[in-house]
Amino acid sequence: MNNCSYTKDVERWFDGAAIDSDVESHVADCAACAEHLQFLKLTREAIGAVDVRQVIGDAQLPSFLAGIEEGVHTPRKRYTGLWAMASAVAAALIVTVSTMTILSPGPEPVGAQTVVEEYSTEIDGATAESFYTGEEETPTVWVNVPDGDMW
Amino acid sequence: MKFFALMLCGLSLSASVYAADNEPISVSMVAVQASNEGRSVKYFGEGLQKVRSAIGGLDYDTFSKLTSIDTTIPLNEETKFRINEHYSLYLTPMSIDGQGRIRMRARLTITSRDKDKTVNALDTVLTMAPGKHLNLGGLRLDNGELVVVLTAREN
């Protein structure tokens, strides 16, 4: 970056403006301004090398500026409605699945066994007992009735 | 609008939970006469396929169905099932635990021949695993003994 106070004068002189100060002799003494002047020359040559230059005519300028204005100020398209709906559907799914999971009896829990808490008989002389039978260990409550007529 | 939707959702959930807590109990009862007739292979009469695994381990060789019923019964009420002219089964579901097990009282009653006296031949309180069998039996029945196979499940 050229911090020399002659920089603006150098640029104006380069563009052909009438300058009071002796810019040319300053550029010969100031390495920074000489470098800046070289940069301006190279830039001009590079621009001049472009085959087709787009020129915005005066008639096109209002449309050109309007396009820029529109690009700058038009709000970016937001998908608020779509996202809101997707969120609502996701929330509804979560609530539904959670509710079904809570209310569904589901598979039998491991260890849910039948428990015989108490048993008795009022038949005279009979006794009651509890045991498990068969391959499935079926709980069984049994009355052992004495020989003879129950009644 | 949102408030009403939330309220409706809450009411629906409450109604579902209330309904689940108050649904009756599904009960299956099969009354079987078990006897020993000298068979080399155990014989199961018609209609006993569902309970074969429950009674097959008992020390009898012949099993015949007397009666059966599949029904629903209410919680905290005693329901009577007539087996024959002498025997009846009374079931009173009392509660359902977190594992779906049903705590119930089961009474097998016998009525005397002259029908002037009925006693609890077997009175038991148990907690039944849902869908699993339970045998109640040992009471005399003609030439064999009575076996009642119970299955219960929350409806």
CSV table of C-alpha atoms in Angstrom, one decimal:
chain,number,residue,atom,x,y,z
A,1,MET,CA,0.0,0.0,0.0
A,2,ASN,CA,1.4,3.3,-1.0
A,3,ASN,CA,1.1,5.9,1.8
A,4,CYS,CA,2.8,8.7,-0.1
A,5,SER,CA,0.9,11.9,-0.2
A,6,TYR,CA,1.4,12.1,-4.0
A,7,THR,CA,-0.6,9.0,-4.7
A,8,LYS,CA,-3.8,10.7,-5.7
A,9,ASP,CA,-1.9,13.2,-7.8
A,10,VAL,CA,-0.1,10.3,-9.5
A,11,GLU,CA,-3.5,8.6,-10.3
A,12,ARG,CA,-5.0,11.8,-11.7
A,13,TRP,CA,-1.8,12.5,-13.7
A,14,PHE,CA,-2.0,8.9,-15.0
A,15,ASP,CA,-5.6,9.6,-16.1
A,16,GLY,CA,-4.4,12.7,-18.0
A,17,ALA,CA,-5.7,15.3,-15.6
A,18,ALA,CA,-4.0,18.6,-15.2
A,19,ILE,CA,-1.9,18.5,-12.1
A,20,ASP,CA,-0.2,21.6,-10.4
A,21,SER,CA,2.6,19.7,-8.8
A,22,ASP,CA,5.5,18.2,-10.6
A,23,VAL,CA,4.3,14.6,-10.4
A,24,GLU,CA,6.6,13.3,-13.0
A,25,SER,CA,9.7,14.3,-11.2
A,26,HIS,CA,8.3,13.0,-7.9
A,27,VAL,CA,7.6,9.6,-9.5
A,28,ALA,CA,11.3,9.5,-10.6
A,29,ASP,CA,12.4,10.0,-7.0
A,30,CYS,CA,9.6,8.0,-5.1
A,31,ALA,CA,9.9,4.3,-5.4
A,32,ALA,CA,6.4,3.7,-4.0
A,33,CYS,CA,4.8,6.0,-6.5
A,34,ALA,CA,6.8,4.6,-9.3
A,35,GLU,CA,5.6,1.1,-8.3
A,36,HIS,CA,2.0,2.4,-8.1
A,37,LEU,CA,2.3,4.0,-11.5
A,38,GLN,CA,3.6,0.7,-12.9
A,39,PHE,CA,0.6,-1.1,-11.3
A,40,LEU,CA,-1.8,1.3,-13.0
A,41,LYS,CA,-0.1,0.8,-16.3
A,42,LEU,CA,-0.3,-3.0,-16.1
A,43,THR,CA,-3.9,-2.8,-15.1
A,44,ARG,CA,-4.8,-0.6,-18.0
A,45,GLU,CA,-2.9,-2.9,-20.4
A,46,ALA,CA,-4.7,-6.0,-19.0
A,47,ILE,CA,-8.1,-4.3,-19.4
A,48,GLY,CA,-7.2,-3.3,-22.9
A,49,ALA,CA,-6.4,-6.9,-23.7
A,50,VAL,CA,-10.0,-8.1,-23.0
A,51,ASP,CA,-11.6,-8.8,-26.4
A,52,VAL,CA,-15.2,-8.1,-25.6
A,53,ARG,CA,-15.9,-5.6,-23.0
A,54,GLN,CA,-19.4,-5.3,-21.6
A,55,VAL,CA,-20.6,-1.8,-21.8
A,56,ILE,CA,-23.6,-0.8,-19.8
A,57,GLY,CA,-25.3,2.0,-21.7
A,58,ASP,CA,-27.1,4.8,-20.1
A,59,ALA,CA,-30.4,3.3,-21.2
A,60,GLN,CA,-29.6,0.1,-19.5
A,61,LEU,CA,-28.3,1.6,-16.3
A,62,PRO,CA,-31.7,2.0,-14.5
A,63,SER,CA,-32.5,-1.7,-15.1
A,64,PHE,CA,-29.0,-2.7,-14.1
A,65,LEU,CA,-29.3,-0.8,-10.8
A,66,ALA,CA,-32.8,-2.1,-10.2
A,67,GLY,CA,-31.4,-5.7,-10.6
A,68,ILE,CA,-28.7,-4.9,-8.0
A,69,GLU,CA,-31.3,-3.3,-5.7
A,70,GLU,CA,-33.6,-6.4,-6.0
A,71,GLY,CA,-30.7,-8.7,-5.3
A,72,VAL,CA,-29.7,-6.8,-2.3
A,73,HIS,CA,-33.0,-6.1,-0.7
A,74,THR,CA,-35.2,-9.1,-1.7
A,75,PRO,CA,-35.3,-11.4,1.3
A,76,ARG,CA,-33.9,-14.9,0.8
A,77,LYS,CA,-36.5,-17.5,0.3
A,78,ARG,CA,-37.1,-19.3,3.5
A,79,TYR,CA,-38.8,-22.7,3.9
A,80,THR,CA,-40.6,-21.8,7.1
A,81,GLY,CA,-43.9,-23.5,6.1
A,82,LEU,CA,-42.2,-26.7,4.9
A,83,TRP,CA,-40.0,-27.0,8.0
A,84,ALA,CA,-42.9,-26.2,10.3
A,85,MET,CA,-45.0,-28.9,8.7
A,86,ALA,CA,-42.1,-31.4,8.9
A,87,SER,CA,-41.6,-30.6,12.6
A,88,ALA,CA,-45.3,-31.0,13.3
A,89,VAL,CA,-45.3,-34.4,11.5
A,90,ALA,CA,-42.2,-35.5,13.4
A,91,ALA,CA,-43.7,-34.4,16.7
A,92,ALA,CA,-47.0,-36.1,16.0
A,93,LEU,CA,-45.1,-39.3,15.1
A,94,ILE,CA,-43.1,-39.2,18.3
A,95,VAL,CA,-46.3,-38.6,20.4
A,96,THR,CA,-48.1,-41.4,18.6
A,97,VAL,CA,-45.2,-44.0,19.0
A,98,SER,CA,-44.7,-43.0,22.6
A,99,THR,CA,-48.4,-43.3,23.4
A,100,MET,CA,-48.6,-46.7,21.7
A,101,THR,CA,-45.5,-47.9,23.5
A,102,ILE,CA,-46.9,-46.7,26.8
A,103,LEU,CA,-50.3,-48.1,26.4
A,104,SER,CA,-49.4,-51.3,24.6
A,105,PRO,CA,-49.2,-54.4,26.9
A,106,GLY,CA,-46.3,-55.6,24.8
A,107,PRO,CA,-44.6,-58.9,25.1
A,108,GLU,CA,-44.9,-60.7,28.4
A,109,PRO,CA,-42.1,-59.4,30.6
A,110,VAL,CA,-39.4,-61.9,31.5
A,111,GLY,CA,-40.1,-63.3,34.9
A,112,ALA,CA,-43.8,-62.7,34.9
A,113,GLN,CA,-44.7,-65.9,36.6
A,114,THR,CA,-47.9,-67.1,38.2
A,115,VAL,CA,-47.7,-67.0,42.0
A,116,VAL,CA,-50.1,-69.0,44.2
A,117,GLU,CA,-50.4,-66.9,47.3
A,118,GLU,CA,-52.7,-69.0,49.4
A,119,TYR,CA,-55.0,-72.0,49.2
A,120,SER,CA,-57.4,-73.9,51.4
A,121,THR,CA,-60.2,-76.4,51.3
A,122,GLU,CA,-63.4,-76.8,53.4
A,123,ILE,CA,-63.8,-80.5,52.7
A,124,ASP,CA,-63.4,-82.5,55.9
A,125,GLY,CA,-60.2,-84.5,56.0
A,126,ALA,CA,-58.9,-83.1,52.6
A,127,THR,CA,-55.7,-81.2,52.2
A,128,ALA,CA,-54.6,-78.7,49.5
A,129,GLU,CA,-51.2,-78.3,48.0
A,130,SER,CA,-49.5,-76.3,45.2
A,131,PHE,CA,-47.0,-77.6,42.7
A,132,TYR,CA,-45.8,-77.2,39.2
A,133,THR,CA,-46.4,-79.9,36.5
A,134,GLY,CA,-45.3,-80.7,33.0
A,135,GLU,CA,-42.6,-79.3,30.7
A,136,GLU,CA,-44.1,-75.9,31.0
A,137,GLU,CA,-44.1,-76.0,34.8
A,138,THR,CA,-47.8,-75.2,34.9
A,139,PRO,CA,-48.8,-74.0,38.4
A,140,THR,CA,-51.3,-76.4,39.9
A,141,VAL,CA,-53.4,-76.1,43.0
A,142,TRP,CA,-54.6,-79.6,44.1
A,143,VAL,CA,-57.0,-80.9,46.6
A,144,ASN,CA,-56.2,-84.3,48.1
A,145,VAL,CA,-59.5,-85.8,49.0
A,146,PRO,CA,-59.5,-88.7,51.5
A,147,ASP,CA,-61.0,-92.1,50.4
A,148,GLY,CA,-64.7,-92.5,50.8
A,149,ASP,CA,-67.7,-90.4,49.9
A,150,MET,CA,-67.1,-86.6,50.1
A,151,TRP,CA,-70.7,-86.1,51.1
B,1,MET,CA,-56.7,-22.9,18.8
B,2,LYS,CA,-53.5,-24.6,20.0
B,3,PHE,CA,-54.9,-24.6,23.5
B,4,PHE,CA,-57.9,-26.6,22.3
B,5,ALA,CA,-55.8,-29.0,20.3
B,6,LEU,CA,-53.6,-29.7,23.4
B,7,MET,CA,-56.7,-30.1,25.6
B,8,LEU,CA,-58.2,-32.5,23.1
B,9,CYS,CA,-55.0,-34.5,23.0
B,10,GLY,CA,-54.8,-34.6,26.8
B,11,LEU,CA,-58.4,-35.8,27.0
B,12,SER,CA,-57.8,-38.5,24.5
B,13,LEU,CA,-54.8,-39.8,26.4
B,14,SER,CA,-56.6,-39.7,29.7
B,15,ALA,CA,-59.6,-41.6,28.1
B,16,SER,CA,-57.2,-44.2,26.7
B,17,VAL,CA,-55.5,-44.8,30.1
B,18,TYR,CA,-58.8,-44.9,31.9
B,19,ALA,CA,-60.2,-47.4,29.4
B,20,ALA,CA,-57.1,-49.6,29.7
B,21,ASP,CA,-57.5,-49.7,33.5
B,22,ASN,CA,-61.1,-50.6,33.3
B,23,GLU,CA,-61.2,-53.2,30.6
B,24,PRO,CA,-62.5,-56.6,31.6
B,25,ILE,CA,-60.4,-59.6,31.9
B,26,SER,CA,-60.3,-62.3,29.2
B,27,VAL,CA,-60.7,-65.7,30.8
B,28,SER,CA,-60.5,-69.1,29.3
B,29,MET,CA,-61.8,-72.0,31.4
B,30,VAL,CA,-61.6,-75.7,30.4
B,31,ALA,CA,-62.9,-78.3,32.8
B,32,VAL,CA,-61.4,-81.8,32.3
B,33,GLN,CA,-62.1,-85.2,33.7
B,34,ALA,CA,-58.8,-86.9,34.2
B,35,SER,CA,-58.6,-90.7,34.8
B,36,ASN,CA,-56.4,-93.7,34.6
B,37,GLU,CA,-57.7,-96.4,32.2
B,38,GLY,CA,-54.5,-98.4,31.7
B,39,ARG,CA,-53.4,-96.7,28.5
B,40,SER,CA,-49.8,-96.9,27.4
B,41,VAL,CA,-50.1,-93.6,25.6
B,42,LYS,CA,-51.8,-90.6,27.1
B,43,TYR,CA,-55.2,-89.9,25.5
B,44,PHE,CA,-56.5,-86.4,25.1
B,45,GLY,CA,-60.2,-86.1,24.1
B,46,GLU,CA,-61.6,-83.6,21.6
B,47,GLY,CA,-61.2,-79.9,22.4
B,48,LEU,CA,-58.2,-80.3,24.7
B,49,GLN,CA,-55.5,-79.2,22.3
B,50,LYS,CA,-55.1,-75.8,23.8
B,51,VAL,CA,-54.6,-77.2,27.3
B,52,ARG,CA,-52.7,-80.3,26.5
B,53,SER,CA,-49.4,-78.9,27.6
B,54,ALA,CA,-50.9,-77.8,30.9
B,55,ILE,CA,-52.5,-81.2,31.9
B,56,GLY,CA,-50.1,-83.5,30.1
B,57,GLY,CA,-47.7,-83.7,33.1
B,58,LEU,CA,-50.4,-84.9,35.5
B,59,ASP,CA,-50.4,-88.5,36.5
B,60,TYR,CA,-53.3,-89.6,34.4
B,61,ASP,CA,-53.6,-91.4,31.0
B,62,THR,CA,-57.0,-90.2,29.9
B,63,PHE,CA,-58.3,-86.7,29.6
B,64,SER,CA,-61.8,-85.8,28.5
B,65,LYS,CA,-63.3,-82.4,28.2
B,66,LEU,CA,-66.4,-81.6,30.3
B,67,THR,CA,-67.0,-78.0,29.4
B,68,SER,CA,-65.2,-74.9,28.3
B,69,ILE,CA,-65.8,-71.2,28.0
B,70,ASP,CA,-63.9,-68.2,26.7
B,71,THR,CA,-65.3,-65.0,28.0
B,72,THR,CA,-64.6,-61.7,29.7
B,73,ILE,CA,-65.2,-60.9,33.3
B,74,PRO,CA,-65.2,-57.6,35.2
B,75,LEU,CA,-62.6,-56.6,37.8
B,76,ASN,CA,-63.6,-56.7,41.4
B,77,GLU,CA,-66.7,-58.7,40.8
B,78,GLU,CA,-67.3,-62.5,41.3
B,79,THR,CA,-68.3,-64.4,38.3
B,80,LYS,CA,-69.7,-67.9,38.4
B,81,PHE,CA,-68.9,-70.7,35.9
B,82,ARG,CA,-71.0,-73.8,36.2
B,83,ILE,CA,-69.0,-77.0,35.6
B,84,ASN,CA,-71.7,-79.6,36.3
B,85,GLU,CA,-74.5,-80.1,38.8
B,86,HIS,CA,-72.0,-80.4,41.7
B,87,TYR,CA,-69.1,-78.2,40.8
B,88,SER,CA,-68.9,-74.5,40.1
B,89,LEU,CA,-66.0,-72.1,39.7
B,90,TYR,CA,-66.1,-68.6,41.0
B,91,LEU,CA,-63.5,-66.1,39.8
B,92,THR,CA,-62.9,-62.6,41.3
B,93,PRO,CA,-60.2,-60.6,39.5
B,94,MET,CA,-58.9,-58.1,42.0
B,95,SER,CA,-56.1,-56.2,40.3
B,96,ILE,CA,-53.6,-56.1,37.5
B,97,ASP,CA,-49.9,-55.5,38.2
B,98,GLY,CA,-47.3,-53.7,36.1
B,99,GLN,CA,-46.4,-56.9,34.3
B,100,GLY,CA,-50.0,-57.6,33.3
B,101,ARG,CA,-50.4,-60.3,35.9
B,102,ILE,CA,-53.9,-60.6,37.3
B,103,ARG,CA,-54.4,-61.1,41.0
B,104,MET,CA,-57.6,-63.1,41.5
B,105,ARG,CA,-59.5,-65.3,43.9
B,106,ALA,CA,-60.6,-68.6,42.5
B,107,ARG,CA,-63.1,-70.8,44.3
B,108,LEU,CA,-64.2,-74.3,43.3
B,109,THR,CA,-67.3,-75.1,45.1
B,110,ILE,CA,-69.1,-78.5,45.6
B,111,THR,CA,-72.7,-78.8,46.3
B,112,SER,CA,-74.0,-81.8,48.1
B,113,ARG,CA,-76.3,-84.3,46.3
B,114,ASP,CA,-79.4,-83.1,48.1
B,115,LYS,CA,-78.2,-79.5,47.1
B,116,ASP,CA,-78.6,-78.3,50.7
B,117,LYS,CA,-75.0,-77.5,51.3
B,118,THR,CA,-72.2,-75.9,49.3
B,119,VAL,CA,-68.6,-75.6,50.4
B,120,ASN,CA,-65.4,-74.3,49.0
B,121,ALA,CA,-63.7,-77.4,47.8
B,122,LEU,CA,-60.7,-75.3,46.9
B,123,ASP,CA,-60.3,-71.6,47.7
B,124,THR,CA,-57.1,-69.9,46.4
B,125,VAL,CA,-55.7,-66.5,45.8
B,126,LEU,CA,-53.1,-66.2,43.1
B,127,THR,CA,-51.4,-63.8,40.7
B,128,MET,CA,-51.7,-65.2,37.2
B,129,ALA,CA,-49.1,-64.5,34.5
B,130,PRO,CA,-51.0,-63.3,31.4
B,131,GLY,CA,-51.8,-66.0,28.9
B,132,LYS,CA,-50.3,-68.8,31.0
B,133,HIS,CA,-52.2,-71.8,32.2
B,134,LEU,CA,-53.1,-72.7,35.8
B,135,ASN,CA,-54.5,-76.0,37.0
B,136,LEU,CA,-57.0,-76.4,39.8
B,137,GLY,CA,-58.0,-80.0,40.6
B,138,GLY,CA,-58.0,-83.1,42.6
B,139,LEU,CA,-61.7,-83.3,43.3
B,140,ARG,CA,-63.5,-86.5,42.5
B,141,LEU,CA,-65.5,-86.8,39.4
B,142,ASP,CA,-67.2,-90.1,38.5
B,143,ASN,CA,-64.3,-92.5,37.9
B,144,GLY,CA,-61.6,-89.8,37.7
B,145,GLU,CA,-60.9,-86.4,39.0
B,146,LEU,CA,-61.7,-82.9,38.1
B,147,VAL,CA,-59.1,-80.6,36.6
B,148,VAL,CA,-59.9,-77.0,35.7
B,149,VAL,CA,-57.5,-75.2,33.4
B,150,LEU,CA,-57.6,-71.5,33.7
B,151,THR,CA,-56.0,-68.8,31.5
B,152,ALA,CA,-56.4,-65.1,32.0
B,153,ARG,CA,-55.2,-62.0,30.2
B,154,GLU,CA,-55.9,-58.3,30.4
B,155,ASN,CA,-58.4,-57.5,27.7
